[in-house]
PDB file of C-alpha atoms in Angstrom:
ATOM      1  CA  MET A1159     102.794  93.950  99.831  1.00 91.00           C
ATOM      2  CA  LYS A1160     101.115  97.309 100.400  1.00 95.00           C
ATOM      3  CA  VAL A1161     102.328 100.771  99.432  1.00 96.00           C
ATOM      4  CA  LEU A1162     100.848 104.034 100.672  1.00 96.00           C
ATOM      5  CA  LEU A1163     100.822 106.663  97.913  1.00 97.00           C
ATOM      6  CA  VAL A1164     100.380 110.372  98.619  1.00 96.00           C
ATOM      7  CA  PRO A1165     100.643 112.545  95.471  1.00 94.00           C
ATOM      8  CA  GLN A1166     102.134 116.009  95.870  1.00 90.00           C
ATOM      9  CA  GLY A1167     101.964 117.642  92.464  1.00 83.00           C
ATOM     10  CA  ASN A1168     104.420 115.888  90.154  1.00 82.00           C
ATOM     11  CA  ARG A1169     106.104 114.450  93.213  1.00 89.00           C
ATOM     12  CA  ALA A1170     104.824 111.729  95.505  1.00 94.00           C
ATOM     13  CA  VAL A1171     105.512 110.120  98.847  1.00 95.00           C
ATOM     14  CA  LEU A1172     105.532 106.320  98.987  1.00 96.00           C
ATOM     15  CA  ILE A1173     105.572 104.328 102.225  1.00 95.00           C
ATOM     16  CA  ARG A1174     105.894 100.552 102.101  1.00 94.00           C
ATOM     17  CA  LEU A1175     103.626  98.801 104.580  1.00 94.00           C
ATOM     18  CA  ASP A1176     103.396  95.403 106.195  1.00 90.00           C
ATOM     19  CA  GLU A1177     100.167  93.421 105.934  1.00 87.00           C
ATOM     20  CA  ASP A1178      98.889  94.894 109.202  1.00 86.00           C
ATOM     21  CA  GLY A1179      99.283  98.410 107.808  1.00 87.00           C
ATOM     22  CA  SER A1180     102.362  99.324 109.838  1.00 88.00           C
ATOM     23  CA  PRO A1181     105.392 100.810 108.054  1.00 89.00           C
ATOM     24  CA  SER A1182     107.820  98.151 106.891  1.00 87.00           C
ATOM     25  CA  GLY A1183     110.971  97.971 108.945  1.00 73.00           C
ATOM     26  CA  GLY A1184     109.742  99.749 112.054  1.00 65.00           C
ATOM     27  CA  SER A1185     107.207 102.058 113.629  1.00 55.00           C
ATOM     28  CA  SER A1186     108.554 105.242 111.996  1.00 58.00           C
ATOM     29  CA  PRO A1187     107.347 105.659 108.402  1.00 56.00           C
ATOM     30  CA  ALA A1188     110.277 105.387 105.996  1.00 69.00           C
ATOM     31  CA  GLU A1189     109.106 107.850 103.379  1.00 81.00           C
ATOM     32  CA  GLU A1190     110.353 107.503  99.825  1.00 91.00           C
ATOM     33  CA  VAL A1191     109.984 110.824  98.037  1.00 93.00           C
ATOM     34  CA  THR A1192     110.040 110.726  94.254  1.00 94.00           C
ATOM     35  CA  ASP A1193     109.983 113.491  91.667  1.00 94.00           C
ATOM     36  CA  ASP A1194     108.337 111.141  89.169  1.00 94.00           C
ATOM     37  CA  LEU A1195     104.963 110.029  90.511  1.00 94.00           C
ATOM     38  CA  VAL A1196     103.886 108.157  87.390  1.00 95.00           C
ATOM     39  CA  GLY A1197     107.239 106.499  86.750  1.00 95.00           C
ATOM     40  CA  SER A1198     107.601 105.371  90.351  1.00 95.00           C
ATOM     41  CA  VAL A1199     104.110 103.872  90.479  1.00 97.00           C
ATOM     42  CA  ALA A1200     104.715 102.077  87.176  1.00 97.00           C
ATOM     43  CA  ALA A1201     108.009 100.623  88.414  1.00 97.00           C
ATOM     44  CA  VAL A1202     106.625  99.422  91.754  1.00 96.00           C
ATOM     45  CA  GLU A1203     103.492  98.002  90.134  1.00 97.00           C
ATOM     46  CA  ARG A1204     105.555  96.157  87.534  1.00 97.00           C
ATOM     47  CA  GLU A1205     107.919  94.647  90.112  1.00 96.00           C
ATOM     48  CA  HIS A1206     105.642  93.996  93.094  1.00 95.00           C
ATOM     49  CA  ALA A1207     101.978  94.519  92.066  1.00 96.00           C
ATOM     50  CA  PRO A1208     101.198  95.763  95.598  1.00 96.00           C
ATOM     51  CA  ARG A1209      97.898  96.827  97.067  1.00 97.00           C
ATOM     52  CA  TRP A1210      98.084 100.611  96.765  1.00 98.00           C
ATOM     53  CA  VAL A1211      96.697 102.584  99.672  1.00 98.00           C
ATOM     54  CA  TRP A1212      95.519 106.058  98.717  1.00 97.00           C
ATOM     55  CA  GLU A1213      92.923 108.628  99.643  1.00 96.00           C
ATOM     56  CA  ASP A1214      90.604 108.598  96.645  1.00 96.00           C
ATOM     57  CA  THR A1215      90.775 106.555  93.441  1.00 97.00           C
ATOM     58  CA  SER A1216      88.623 109.063  91.541  1.00 94.00           C
ATOM     59  CA  ARG A1217      91.235 111.770  92.173  1.00 93.00           C
ATOM     60  CA  ILE A1218      94.458 109.784  91.822  1.00 95.00           C
ATOM     61  CA  TYR A1219      93.924 106.979  89.311  1.00 97.00           C
ATOM     62  CA  PRO A1220      92.839 109.073  86.271  1.00 95.00           C
ATOM     63  CA  ARG A1221      96.247 110.722  86.179  1.00 94.00           C
ATOM     64  CA  LEU A1222      97.954 107.334  86.106  1.00 97.00           C
ATOM     65  CA  LEU A1223      95.595 106.112  83.392  1.00 97.00           C
ATOM     66  CA  ASP A1224      96.364 109.184  81.307  1.00 95.00           C
ATOM     67  CA  ALA A1225     100.028 108.150  81.446  1.00 96.00           C
ATOM     68  CA  GLY A1226      99.267 104.538  80.508  1.00 96.00           C
ATOM     69  CA  VAL A1227      99.755 103.123  84.012  1.00 97.00           C
ATOM     70  CA  ARG A1228      97.245 100.685  85.498  1.00 97.00           C
ATOM     71  CA  VAL A1229      97.261  98.998  88.879  1.00 98.00           C
ATOM     72  CA  ARG A1230      95.729  95.705  89.954  1.00 96.00           C
ATOM     73  CA  ARG A1231      94.678  96.414  93.528  1.00 97.00           C
ATOM     74  CA  CYS A1232      94.109  99.278  95.913  1.00 97.00           C
ATOM     75  CA  HIS A1233      92.569 100.277  99.221  1.00 98.00           C
ATOM     76  CA  ASP A1234      90.486 103.405  98.641  1.00 98.00           C
ATOM     77  CA  LEU A1235      90.236 105.283 101.931  1.00 97.00           C
ATOM     78  CA  ALA A1236      87.240 107.319 100.761  1.00 96.00           C
ATOM     79  CA  LEU A1237      85.177 104.355  99.561  1.00 96.00           C
ATOM     80  CA  VAL A1238      86.052 102.109 102.493  1.00 96.00           C
ATOM     81  CA  GLY A1239      85.416 104.990 104.874  1.00 95.00           C
ATOM     82  CA  ALA A1240      81.904 105.356 103.466  1.00 94.00           C
ATOM     83  CA  ILE A1241      81.221 101.656 104.106  1.00 94.00           C
ATOM     84  CA  LEU A1242      82.484 101.840 107.674  1.00 94.00           C
ATOM     85  CA  ALA A1243      80.489 105.002 108.318  1.00 92.00           C
ATOM     86  CA  MET A1244      77.305 103.428 106.969  1.00 89.00           C
ATOM     87  CA  ARG A1245      77.719 100.454 109.308  1.00 85.00           C
ATOM     88  CA  THR A1246      77.861 102.709 112.358  1.00 79.00           C
ATOM     89  CA  GLY A1247      75.460 105.433 111.251  1.00 76.00           C
ATOM     90  CA  ARG A1248      78.166 108.067 110.844  1.00 73.00           C
ATOM     91  CA  THR A1249      77.905 110.682 108.109  1.00 65.00           C
ATOM     92  CA  THR A1250      80.611 111.271 105.527  1.00 61.00           C
ATOM     93  CA  THR A1251      81.440 114.132 103.200  1.00 55.00           C
ATOM     94  CA  PRO A1252      81.221 113.069  99.532  1.00 49.00           C
ATOM     95  CA  SER A1253      84.530 113.118  97.721  1.00 49.00           C
ATOM     96  CA  THR A1254      84.865 115.753  95.017  1.00 45.00           C
ATOM     97  CA  PRO A1255      87.000 114.714  92.022  1.00 45.00           C
ATOM     98  CA  ALA A1256      89.880 117.115  91.502  1.00 44.00           C
ATOM     99  CA  ASP A1257      92.504 117.714  88.844  1.00 47.00           C
ATOM    100  CA  LEU A1258      95.753 116.673  90.503  1.00 46.00           C
ATOM    101  CA  ARG A1259      97.972 118.208  87.838  1.00 46.00           C
ATOM    102  CA  PRO A1260      99.939 121.102  89.327  1.00 46.00           C
ATOM    103  CA  GLY A1261      98.973 124.524  88.031  1.00 48.00           C
ATOM    104  CA  LEU A1262      99.996 128.131  88.477  1.00 41.00           C
ATOM    105  CA  PHE A1263      97.111 128.841  90.826  1.00 43.00           C
ATOM    106  CA  ASP A1264      96.959 125.443  92.488  1.00 45.00           C
ATOM    107  CA  ALA A1265      96.167 126.264  96.107  1.00 42.00           C
ATOM    108  CA  ASP A1266      95.102 122.809  97.293  1.00 49.00           C
ATOM    109  CA  PRO A1267      97.267 121.795 100.262  1.00 62.00           C
ATOM    110  CA  HIS A1268      99.090 118.509  99.876  1.00 79.00           C
ATOM    111  CA  ALA A1269      97.975 115.710 102.147  1.00 88.00           C
ATOM    112  CA  ASP A1270     100.206 114.842 105.078  1.00 91.00           C
ATOM    113  CA  PRO A1271     101.531 111.289 104.524  1.00 93.00           C
ATOM    114  CA  VAL A1272     101.603 110.627 108.271  1.00 92.00           C
ATOM    115  CA  ALA A1273      97.950 111.678 108.577  1.00 94.00           C
ATOM    116  CA  VAL A1274      96.951 109.521 105.602  1.00 95.00           C
ATOM    117  CA  LEU A1275      98.781 106.561 107.128  1.00 94.00           C
ATOM    118  CA  ALA A1276      97.029 107.134 110.457  1.00 95.00           C
ATOM    119  CA  HIS A1277      93.693 107.211 108.626  1.00 96.00           C
ATOM    120  CA  TYR A1278      94.474 103.855 107.030  1.00 97.00           C
ATOM    121  CA  ARG A1279      95.560 102.331 110.335  1.00 95.00           C
ATOM    122  CA  ARG A1280      92.266 103.403 111.916  1.00 95.00           C
ATOM    123  CA  GLN A1281      90.332 101.727 109.123  1.00 96.00           C
ATOM    124  CA  ILE A1282      92.367  98.526 109.430  1.00 96.00           C
ATOM    125  CA  GLU A1283      91.730  98.498 113.169  1.00 95.00           C
ATOM    126  CA  GLU A1284      87.988  99.027 112.666  1.00 95.00           C
ATOM    127  CA  ILE A1285      87.778  96.256 110.060  1.00 95.00           C
ATOM    128  CA  GLY A1286      89.774  93.927 112.298  1.00 94.00           C
ATOM    129  CA  ASP A1287      89.445  90.201 111.606  1.00 93.00           C
ATOM    130  CA  ASP A1288      85.984  90.504 110.048  1.00 94.00           C
ATOM    131  CA  ARG A1289      86.608  88.500 106.863  1.00 93.00           C
ATOM    132  CA  GLY A1290      83.354  89.597 105.294  1.00 91.00           C
ATOM    133  CA  LEU A1291      84.168  93.255 105.878  1.00 93.00           C
ATOM    134  CA  GLN A1292      87.688  92.743 104.544  1.00 94.00           C
ATOM    135  CA  LEU A1293      86.220  91.259 101.378  1.00 94.00           C
ATOM    136  CA  LEU A1294      83.699  94.074 101.042  1.00 94.00           C
ATOM    137  CA  ALA A1295      86.435  96.714 101.430  1.00 95.00           C
ATOM    138  CA  ALA A1296      88.539  95.018  98.759  1.00 95.00           C
ATOM    139  CA  ALA A1297      85.554  94.687  96.414  1.00 95.00           C
ATOM    140  CA  GLU A1298      84.519  98.326  96.869  1.00 95.00           C
ATOM    141  CA  SER A1299      88.068  99.489  96.173  1.00 97.00           C
ATOM    142  CA  ALA A1300      88.253  97.259  93.090  1.00 96.00           C
ATOM    143  CA  GLY A1301      84.988  98.793  91.932  1.00 95.00           C
ATOM    144  CA  GLY A1302      86.571 102.226  92.202  1.00 96.00           C
ATOM    145  CA  LEU A1303      89.419 101.119  89.946  1.00 97.00           C
ATOM    146  CA  ALA A1304      86.963  99.618  87.457  1.00 95.00           C
ATOM    147  CA  ALA A1305      84.863 102.794  87.414  1.00 94.00           C
ATOM    148  CA  ALA A1306      87.915 104.941  86.700  1.00 96.00           C
ATOM    149  CA  GLU A1307      89.039 102.597  83.929  1.00 95.00           C
ATOM    150  CA  MET A1308      85.565 102.513  82.378  1.00 92.00           C
ATOM    151  CA  THR A1309      85.466 106.307  82.436  1.00 92.00           C
ATOM    152  CA  PHE A1310      88.877 106.424  80.770  1.00 94.00           C
ATOM    153  CA  ASP A1311      88.279 103.672  78.186  1.00 91.00           C
ATOM    154  CA  GLY A1312      84.594 104.231  77.555  1.00 84.00           C
ATOM    155  CA  LEU A1313      82.048 101.461  77.093  1.00 71.00           C
ATOM    156  CA  PRO A1314      81.974  99.303  73.955  1.00 63.00           C
ATOM    157  CA  PHE A1315      79.740 100.892  71.346  1.00 69.00           C
ATOM    158  CA  SER A1316      79.394  97.597  69.529  1.00 81.00           C
ATOM    159  CA  ALA A1317      77.076  94.902  70.879  1.00 81.00           C
ATOM    160  CA  ALA A1318      79.295  92.279  69.238  1.00 86.00           C
ATOM    161  CA  ALA A1319      82.418  93.705  70.889  1.00 84.00           C
ATOM    162  CA  HIS A1320      80.585  93.807  74.204  1.00 81.00           C
ATOM    163  CA  ARG A1321      79.570  90.161  73.827  1.00 85.00           C
ATOM    164  CA  ARG A1322      83.139  89.120  72.990  1.00 88.00           C
ATOM    165  CA  HIS A1323      84.399  90.937  76.076  1.00 85.00           C
ATOM    166  CA  LEU A1324      81.824  89.231  78.298  1.00 85.00           C
ATOM    167  CA  ASP A1325      82.607  85.823  76.811  1.00 87.00           C
ATOM    168  CA  ALA A1326      86.337  86.352  77.348  1.00 87.00           C
ATOM    169  CA  THR A1327      85.795  87.458  80.949  1.00 85.00           C
ATOM    170  CA  LEU A1328      82.939  85.212  82.103  1.00 84.00           C
ATOM    171  CA  GLY A1329      82.948  82.371  79.610  1.00 83.00           C
ATOM    172  CA  ALA A1330      80.285  81.497  77.061  1.00 83.00           C
ATOM    173  CA  ARG A1331      76.757  82.514  78.012  1.00 82.00           C
ATOM    174  CA  PRO A1332      74.656  79.485  79.051  1.00 85.00           C
ATOM    175  CA  VAL A1333      72.003  78.706  76.448  1.00 82.00           C
ATOM    176  CA  ASP A1334      69.309  78.528  79.136  1.00 84.00           C
ATOM    177  CA  GLY A1335      70.044  82.082  80.285  1.00 79.00           C
ATOM    178  CA  SER A1336      71.385  81.001  83.676  1.00 84.00           C
ATOM    179  CA  THR A1337      74.303  82.629  85.472  1.00 83.00           C
ATOM    180  CA  PRO A1338      77.705  82.097  83.781  1.00 85.00           C
ATOM    181  CA  PRO A1339      79.960  79.576  85.577  1.00 83.00           C
ATOM    182  CA  ALA A1340      82.546  82.241  86.433  1.00 84.00           C
ATOM    183  CA  LEU A1341      79.934  84.259  88.324  1.00 84.00           C
ATOM    184  CA  VAL A1342      78.572  81.140  90.018  1.00 86.00           C
ATOM    185  CA  LYS A1343      82.091  80.330  91.226  1.00 87.00           C
ATOM    186  CA  LEU A1344      82.544  83.890  92.528  1.00 86.00           C
ATOM    187  CA  GLU A1345      79.180  83.799  94.307  1.00 88.00           C
ATOM    188  CA  ASN A1346      80.097  80.493  95.964  1.00 90.00           C
ATOM    189  CA  GLU A1347      83.429  81.894  97.154  1.00 89.00           C
ATOM    190  CA  ILE A1348      81.799  85.013  98.601  1.00 88.00           C
ATOM    191  CA  SER A1349      79.018  82.988 100.212  1.00 88.00           C
ATOM    192  CA  SER A1350      81.546  80.657 101.835  1.00 89.00           C
ATOM    193  CA  VAL A1351      83.230  83.648 103.465  1.00 86.00           C
ATOM    194  CA  PHE A1352      79.950  84.931 104.924  1.00 85.00           C
ATOM    195  CA  GLY A1353      78.749  81.454 105.840  1.00 87.00           C
ATOM    196  CA  ARG A1354      75.483  81.841 103.937  1.00 88.00           C
ATOM    197  CA  ARG A1355      74.252  82.527 100.439  1.00 88.00           C
ATOM    198  CA  VAL A1356      75.072  86.084  99.335  1.00 85.00           C
ATOM    199  CA  ASN A1357      74.413  87.362  95.835  1.00 84.00           C
ATOM    200  CA  PRO A1358      77.308  89.733  94.949  1.00 78.00           C
ATOM    201  CA  GLY A1359      75.079  91.297  92.293  1.00 76.00           C
ATOM    202  CA  SER A1360      72.679  92.521  94.966  1.00 79.00           C
ATOM    203  CA  PRO A1361      73.953  95.611  96.848  1.00 77.00           C
ATOM    204  CA  ALA A1362      71.264  95.080  99.487  1.00 78.00           C
ATOM    205  CA  GLU A1363      72.443  91.527 100.212  1.00 80.00           C
ATOM    206  CA  VAL A1364      76.106  92.558 100.305  1.00 77.00           C
ATOM    207  CA  VAL A1365      75.454  95.421 102.729  1.00 76.00           C
ATOM    208  CA  ALA A1366      73.202  93.240 104.896  1.00 77.00           C
ATOM    209  CA  ALA A1367      75.897  90.556 105.048  1.00 73.00           C
TER     210      ALA A1367
END
């Protein structure tokens, strides 16, 4: 399940999407307007854990984190757009983080949900059936979520705490200093998608793939 999210101050527009990016139930977007952005995202995430489609994780996710809401997956239009532009030699305008909380002198125009949806549909069409590109888009978007969460939580100041976190996530560190099994498994899965060995820890190899 996918849900397009367009914040508009404290309010938000949500559009449920099919896997191909088209609005669920027909060609006309069935917009769900809510006066409680945070509460609505929390409820949908808890019940469906969808892939959220939004313009820019760095602008939207911090507000959710501040309210104690975390999401598992997203499609970041800004990050994926940068990847697609790089592949074709197009230039992009860097995203500027913004405070999305409404204020007395807030003059930023709200995004048009129909335009945001059209932007997403164009990206889906450009990605097409390229499994490697689909994986790269998902990984880049996941990285955006991780970056926002790391900014919010901060990094462990204790080496021991850091080691415990790594052990819990990746498994015990091999005594010979080799790659942890969890990362080996991930590398094998990614390589199988591309049909050749690709090191996910190497940005150059990922982009070249």
